[in-house]
Amino acid sequence: MPVPAVTLPLAAPDLEVTDPGGWLDWLVGAPLQSLVALLIGGLALVVARWSIARTVRSVVEGGTTVRRHARRLLLRTKMGQTVVDTSPLAAARRVQRAETMGSVLRSAAALVVGILVLTAIANINDWNLGPVLASAGVVGVALGFGAQTLVKDFLSGVFMLIEDQYGVGDVVDLGVASGSVEAVGLRVTQVRDLQGTLWFVRNGEVLRVGNKTQGWSRAVVEVRVGPDEDVPAVAEMMRAAASGLTSDDDLSALLLGDPEVTTFEDLTGDSVMLRAAVKTAPSKQWEVQRALRALISSELASHGVAQAVPRREVLVERDAGARQGQQGQQPTA
């Protein structure tokens, strides 16, 4: 009785077990090409990650060699020390922003390389990805509806970091919370207010950002005097007091302009408001403001100029029953 020939199911069609030439042709075909695609993708991913890591390290260390030399030259002068902020908060902000953006870029590079490699392997092996893509599309739509808040927070955080709207150490007003930024993430920003409360604000909830310490700041001091005072003379006193800022070496390094004094910023029946303002380095306005307030107060006191005290009027209304009782009393003879 003849025995039927047995053939094994192979990945490559129409190949006999005893056909070494067919096996060799198949191995140097799709499998080898797929392996080459994987190796090229892995090499591209390694190069991309190395480039991203080098860029992040350069940003953390202060930029390129030319920029580092320029920073050293600026730091030799007090004005340069003001322009080039080397405080721990500025360094922490730069490090956190660079590392966060590096993490985003690494994830994006891995995603792009993975998609390209899978597409290349599918084309090499003649795979039909239509049903898979259709199923993935349905799953993606479902996840999009379920995680739309998370996606919104993530995208908002990415654009905030790219646009450098705020960073660690900035004093900001986010609408839902105000205070000093302690950490910036892709989903949540941590803000500590003046009372010490730490607020966790989702980036998707931030509709507006008021940064009080970015670029430059302004110290403003407002003074009210009586309407009978010589306002131009008081303005000259304030200018003389403000000139004390420029004569102080420590305070003058914080200034980015000359102090200005304006008059009649507000006028009421019992006071006239004058305003002194000066442009300062970022986040230095409060220090300059305190010093300017002390100088102006001392200068006005030395010339006998008193600041106006808000007048308050208190109206006392007697009880209606008591008034009627008083009206009903008759004088006695």
Short mmCIF file of C-alpha atoms in Angstrom, two decimals:
data_model
loop_
_atom_site.label_atom_id
_atom_site.label_comp_id
_atom_site.label_asym_id
_atom_site.label_seq_id
_atom_site.Cartn_x
_atom_site.Cartn_y
_atom_site.Cartn_z
CA MET A 1 0.00 0.00 0.00
CA PRO A 2 1.56 3.27 -1.07
CA VAL A 3 2.23 5.88 1.65
CA PRO A 4 1.05 9.43 0.78
CA ALA A 5 3.67 12.16 0.81
CA VAL A 6 3.43 14.51 3.78
CA THR A 7 4.10 18.25 3.26
CA LEU A 8 4.65 20.71 6.15
CA PRO A 9 2.86 24.09 6.23
CA LEU A 10 5.54 26.73 5.74
CA ALA A 11 5.45 30.52 5.94
CA ALA A 12 6.80 30.73 2.41
CA PRO A 13 4.36 29.18 -0.12
CA ASP A 14 5.26 26.48 -2.65
CA LEU A 15 8.49 25.43 -0.88
CA GLU A 16 9.31 21.79 -0.39
CA VAL A 17 11.16 20.59 2.68
CA THR A 18 13.84 19.02 0.53
CA ASP A 19 14.38 22.18 -1.56
CA PRO A 20 17.39 23.99 -0.02
CA GLY A 21 17.55 26.42 -2.92
CA GLY A 22 13.99 27.57 -2.28
CA TRP A 23 14.69 28.04 1.40
CA LEU A 24 17.73 30.16 0.61
CA ASP A 25 15.84 32.29 -1.86
CA TRP A 26 13.08 32.83 0.67
CA LEU A 27 15.48 33.75 3.51
CA VAL A 28 17.32 36.34 1.42
CA GLY A 29 13.98 37.76 0.37
CA ALA A 30 11.32 39.04 2.75
CA PRO A 31 12.87 37.90 6.08
CA LEU A 32 16.26 39.45 5.34
CA GLN A 33 14.70 42.65 4.03
CA SER A 34 12.51 42.88 7.14
CA LEU A 35 15.56 42.39 9.34
CA VAL A 36 17.42 45.12 7.46
CA ALA A 37 14.43 47.45 7.93
CA LEU A 38 14.46 46.73 11.66
CA LEU A 39 18.20 47.37 11.89
CA ILE A 40 17.94 50.63 9.96
CA GLY A 41 15.02 51.75 12.13
CA GLY A 42 16.89 50.88 15.32
CA LEU A 43 19.98 52.74 14.12
CA ALA A 44 17.89 55.78 13.19
CA LEU A 45 16.24 55.73 16.62
CA VAL A 46 19.62 55.52 18.37
CA VAL A 47 20.95 58.46 16.35
CA ALA A 48 17.81 60.51 17.02
CA ARG A 49 17.95 59.84 20.76
CA TRP A 50 21.66 60.69 20.85
CA SER A 51 21.04 63.98 19.05
CA ILE A 52 18.17 64.85 21.39
CA ALA A 53 20.23 63.98 24.48
CA ARG A 54 23.13 66.10 23.24
CA THR A 55 20.85 69.05 22.55
CA VAL A 56 19.24 68.78 25.98
CA ARG A 57 22.64 68.55 27.65
CA SER A 58 23.81 71.63 25.75
CA VAL A 59 20.76 73.60 26.85
CA VAL A 60 21.19 72.50 30.47
CA GLU A 61 24.86 73.45 30.50
CA GLY A 62 24.17 76.88 29.03
CA GLY A 63 24.26 76.54 25.25
CA THR A 64 27.09 76.19 22.77
CA THR A 65 30.70 77.15 23.35
CA VAL A 66 30.21 80.56 21.73
CA ARG A 67 27.19 81.30 23.89
CA ARG A 68 29.02 80.18 27.04
CA HIS A 69 31.91 82.55 26.26
CA ALA A 70 29.42 85.37 25.70
CA ARG A 71 27.78 84.62 29.04
CA ARG A 72 31.16 84.74 30.80
CA LEU A 73 31.87 88.16 29.28
CA LEU A 74 28.46 89.47 30.35
CA LEU A 75 28.85 88.15 33.88
CA ARG A 76 31.93 90.31 34.39
CA THR A 77 29.72 93.41 34.63
CA LYS A 78 26.85 94.10 37.00
CA MET A 79 24.51 94.96 34.16
CA GLY A 80 25.44 91.70 32.48
CA GLN A 81 24.69 89.83 35.69
CA THR A 82 21.22 91.36 35.57
CA VAL A 83 20.66 90.42 31.94
CA VAL A 84 22.03 86.88 32.31
CA ASP A 85 20.04 85.38 35.13
CA THR A 86 22.14 82.71 36.84
CA SER A 87 19.93 82.20 39.88
CA PRO A 88 19.06 78.66 41.00
CA LEU A 89 15.44 79.20 39.94
CA ALA A 90 16.49 80.19 36.42
CA ALA A 91 18.77 77.15 36.20
CA ALA A 92 16.00 74.85 37.46
CA ARG A 93 13.59 76.34 34.94
CA ARG A 94 16.03 75.78 32.08
CA VAL A 95 16.78 72.21 33.17
CA GLN A 96 13.14 71.24 33.63
CA ARG A 97 12.05 72.76 30.33
CA ALA A 98 14.90 71.08 28.44
CA GLU A 99 14.31 67.68 30.03
CA THR A 100 10.56 67.83 29.44
CA MET A 101 10.99 68.79 25.80
CA GLY A 102 13.64 66.07 25.47
CA SER A 103 11.17 63.50 26.77
CA VAL A 104 8.53 64.66 24.28
CA LEU A 105 11.01 64.56 21.39
CA ARG A 106 12.24 61.08 22.34
CA SER A 107 8.69 59.74 22.44
CA ALA A 108 7.87 61.41 19.12
CA ALA A 109 11.02 60.00 17.51
CA ALA A 110 10.20 56.48 18.72
CA LEU A 111 6.64 56.78 17.39
CA VAL A 112 7.72 58.05 13.96
CA VAL A 113 10.47 55.44 13.55
CA GLY A 114 8.13 52.66 14.69
CA ILE A 115 5.45 53.64 12.18
CA LEU A 116 7.98 53.84 9.33
CA VAL A 117 9.52 50.46 10.17
CA LEU A 118 6.13 48.73 10.44
CA THR A 119 5.03 50.26 7.14
CA ALA A 120 8.22 49.10 5.44
CA ILE A 121 7.88 45.54 6.80
CA ALA A 122 4.22 45.42 5.74
CA ASN A 123 5.14 46.46 2.19
CA ILE A 124 7.96 43.90 2.04
CA ASN A 125 5.70 41.02 3.13
CA ASP A 126 2.64 42.21 1.18
CA TRP A 127 0.51 42.39 4.30
CA ASN A 128 -2.99 43.79 4.00
CA LEU A 129 -3.23 46.36 6.79
CA GLY A 130 -6.67 47.62 5.82
CA PRO A 131 -8.67 45.69 8.47
CA VAL A 132 -6.04 46.42 11.12
CA LEU A 133 -6.09 50.13 10.36
CA ALA A 134 -9.88 50.17 10.38
CA SER A 135 -9.98 48.49 13.79
CA ALA A 136 -7.29 50.84 15.09
CA GLY A 137 -9.31 53.79 13.83
CA VAL A 138 -12.40 52.66 15.73
CA VAL A 139 -10.36 52.10 18.90
CA GLY A 140 -8.68 55.49 18.45
CA VAL A 141 -12.02 57.27 18.15
CA ALA A 142 -13.29 55.55 21.30
CA LEU A 143 -10.14 56.44 23.21
CA GLY A 144 -10.31 59.98 21.88
CA PHE A 145 -13.78 60.49 23.34
CA GLY A 146 -12.81 58.88 26.62
CA ALA A 147 -9.46 60.61 27.08
CA GLN A 148 -10.10 63.95 25.38
CA THR A 149 -9.43 65.83 28.63
CA LEU A 150 -6.08 64.08 29.03
CA VAL A 151 -5.16 64.83 25.42
CA LYS A 152 -6.17 68.47 25.87
CA ASP A 153 -3.99 68.80 28.98
CA PHE A 154 -1.05 67.14 27.22
CA LEU A 155 -1.24 69.31 24.10
CA SER A 156 -1.65 72.48 26.17
CA GLY A 157 1.43 71.55 28.20
CA VAL A 158 3.48 70.93 25.06
CA PHE A 159 2.60 74.33 23.57
CA MET A 160 3.21 76.09 26.90
CA LEU A 161 6.71 74.63 27.00
CA ILE A 162 7.45 75.38 23.35
CA GLU A 163 6.25 78.99 23.67
CA ASP A 164 7.96 79.38 27.08
CA GLN A 165 4.89 81.03 28.58
CA TYR A 166 6.19 80.45 32.11
CA GLY A 167 8.73 78.37 33.96
CA VAL A 168 10.00 77.41 37.39
CA GLY A 169 10.33 80.49 39.60
CA ASP A 170 7.97 82.74 37.63
CA VAL A 171 5.18 84.56 39.45
CA VAL A 172 2.06 84.00 37.39
CA ASP A 173 -1.69 84.53 37.40
CA LEU A 174 -3.38 81.54 35.77
CA GLY A 175 -6.91 82.63 36.55
CA VAL A 176 -7.68 79.57 38.65
CA ALA A 177 -4.56 80.10 40.80
CA SER A 178 -1.87 82.73 41.34
CA GLY A 179 1.59 82.42 42.83
CA SER A 180 5.09 81.12 42.15
CA VAL A 181 5.56 78.25 39.71
CA GLU A 182 7.31 75.30 41.35
CA ALA A 183 7.03 72.66 38.62
CA VAL A 184 5.85 72.49 35.02
CA GLY A 185 4.73 69.19 33.55
CA LEU A 186 3.03 68.11 30.37
CA ARG A 187 -0.29 67.62 32.20
CA VAL A 188 -0.12 69.60 35.46
CA THR A 189 1.51 72.84 36.61
CA GLN A 190 2.26 73.30 40.32
CA VAL A 191 1.76 76.83 41.70
CA ARG A 192 2.32 77.89 45.32
CA ASP A 193 0.40 80.98 46.43
CA LEU A 194 1.33 83.62 49.00
CA GLN A 195 -0.28 81.65 51.86
CA GLY A 196 1.84 78.60 51.03
CA THR A 197 -0.90 76.52 49.43
CA LEU A 198 0.35 74.34 46.57
CA TRP A 199 -2.11 74.30 43.67
CA PHE A 200 -2.09 71.60 41.00
CA VAL A 201 -3.52 73.19 37.85
CA ARG A 202 -4.30 71.06 34.81
CA ASN A 203 -2.80 72.70 31.72
CA GLY A 204 -6.03 72.31 29.79
CA GLU A 205 -7.82 74.54 32.32
CA VAL A 206 -5.45 77.48 31.77
CA LEU A 207 -7.19 79.91 29.42
CA ARG A 208 -4.94 82.91 30.11
CA VAL A 209 -1.50 83.41 31.61
CA GLY A 210 -0.28 86.58 33.30
CA ASN A 211 3.49 86.32 33.85
CA LYS A 212 4.75 89.01 36.23
CA THR A 213 8.43 88.09 35.99
CA GLN A 214 9.16 87.42 32.31
CA GLY A 215 11.34 89.71 30.22
CA TRP A 216 11.28 92.73 32.52
CA SER A 217 9.20 94.14 35.37
CA ARG A 218 8.19 97.53 36.71
CA ALA A 219 8.31 98.82 40.28
CA VAL A 220 5.45 101.25 40.99
CA VAL A 221 4.94 103.37 44.12
CA GLU A 222 1.85 105.57 44.49
CA VAL A 223 1.70 108.44 46.98
CA ARG A 224 -1.31 110.53 47.99
CA VAL A 225 -0.94 114.03 49.46
CA GLY A 226 -3.47 116.63 50.48
CA PRO A 227 -5.01 118.87 47.80
CA ASP A 228 -3.44 121.93 49.46
CA GLU A 229 0.12 120.66 48.95
CA ASP A 230 2.41 122.03 46.23
CA VAL A 231 2.16 119.08 43.85
CA PRO A 232 5.11 120.06 41.57
CA ALA A 233 7.33 120.49 44.65
CA VAL A 234 6.26 117.09 45.97
CA ALA A 235 7.07 115.57 42.56
CA GLU A 236 10.59 117.04 42.76
CA MET A 237 11.01 115.52 46.21
CA MET A 238 9.99 112.13 44.85
CA ARG A 239 12.45 112.46 41.95
CA ALA A 240 15.23 113.31 44.40
CA ALA A 241 14.31 110.28 46.48
CA ALA A 242 14.20 108.03 43.42
CA SER A 243 17.68 109.15 42.43
CA GLY A 244 18.89 107.31 45.52
CA LEU A 245 18.25 104.06 43.65
CA THR A 246 20.86 104.88 41.01
CA SER A 247 23.44 105.91 43.61
CA ASP A 248 23.21 102.52 45.34
CA ASP A 249 25.44 99.95 43.62
CA ASP A 250 23.28 96.96 44.53
CA LEU A 251 19.99 98.57 43.55
CA SER A 252 21.30 100.24 40.38
CA ALA A 253 22.26 96.80 39.04
CA LEU A 254 18.58 95.85 39.18
CA LEU A 255 17.36 98.85 37.16
CA LEU A 256 16.78 98.80 33.40
CA GLY A 257 15.89 102.50 33.10
CA ASP A 258 15.64 105.80 34.92
CA PRO A 259 12.88 106.40 37.49
CA GLU A 260 9.91 108.46 36.32
CA VAL A 261 7.51 110.51 38.45
CA THR A 262 4.09 111.58 37.18
CA THR A 263 1.53 113.83 38.86
CA PHE A 264 -2.25 113.96 39.12
CA GLU A 265 -2.74 110.27 38.44
CA ASP A 266 -5.89 110.58 40.52
CA LEU A 267 -7.73 113.52 42.06
CA THR A 268 -10.37 113.43 44.78
CA GLY A 269 -11.79 115.94 47.20
CA ASP A 270 -9.24 115.08 49.89
CA SER A 271 -6.11 113.88 48.01
CA VAL A 272 -3.93 114.02 44.91
CA MET A 273 -2.08 110.91 43.74
CA LEU A 274 1.48 110.94 42.36
CA ARG A 275 3.20 107.89 40.91
CA ALA A 276 6.86 106.84 40.73
CA ALA A 277 7.78 103.99 38.37
CA VAL A 278 11.02 102.39 37.21
CA LYS A 279 11.76 99.48 34.88
CA THR A 280 13.59 96.60 36.60
CA ALA A 281 15.05 93.20 35.89
CA PRO A 282 12.60 90.26 36.00
CA SER A 283 11.26 89.42 39.48
CA LYS A 284 13.23 92.32 41.03
CA GLN A 285 10.36 94.80 41.10
CA TRP A 286 9.33 94.00 44.67
CA GLU A 287 12.82 94.57 46.05
CA VAL A 288 13.15 97.88 44.18
CA GLN A 289 9.61 98.85 45.17
CA ARG A 290 10.34 98.42 48.88
CA ALA A 291 13.52 100.49 48.65
CA LEU A 292 11.81 103.21 46.61
CA ARG A 293 8.90 103.39 49.04
CA ALA A 294 11.29 103.85 51.97
CA LEU A 295 13.27 106.58 50.16
CA ILE A 296 10.15 108.53 49.23
CA SER A 297 8.67 108.28 52.72
CA SER A 298 11.90 109.55 54.28
CA GLU A 299 12.22 112.41 51.79
CA LEU A 300 8.64 113.62 52.29
CA ALA A 301 8.95 113.39 56.07
CA SER A 302 12.16 115.46 56.02
CA HIS A 303 10.28 118.27 54.22
CA GLY A 304 7.25 118.07 56.48
CA VAL A 305 4.92 116.74 53.78
CA ALA A 306 2.27 114.47 55.23
CA GLN A 307 0.59 111.84 53.14
CA ALA A 308 -3.15 112.13 52.83
CA VAL A 309 -5.22 109.95 55.10
CA PRO A 310 -8.46 108.65 53.58
CA ARG A 311 -11.39 110.46 55.13
CA ARG A 312 -14.20 108.33 56.40
CA GLU A 313 -17.68 109.55 57.20
CA VAL A 314 -19.82 107.58 59.61
CA LEU A 315 -23.55 108.23 59.60
CA VAL A 316 -25.37 107.18 62.78
CA GLU A 317 -29.12 106.82 62.52
CA ARG A 318 -31.07 106.77 65.75
CA ASP A 319 -33.77 104.25 66.43
CA ALA A 320 -37.17 105.37 65.11
CA GLY A 321 -38.90 104.57 68.41
CA ALA A 322 -36.43 106.67 70.39
CA ARG A 323 -36.97 109.62 68.05
CA GLN A 324 -40.72 109.39 68.44
CA GLY A 325 -40.34 109.25 72.21
CA GLN A 326 -38.19 112.36 72.21
CA GLN A 327 -40.66 114.17 70.00
CA GLY A 328 -43.52 113.22 72.33
CA GLN A 329 -41.84 114.69 75.42
CA GLN A 330 -43.21 118.08 76.51
CA PRO A 331 -41.07 120.65 78.25
CA THR A 332 -41.96 121.14 81.92
CA ALA A 333 -42.42 124.55 83.48
#
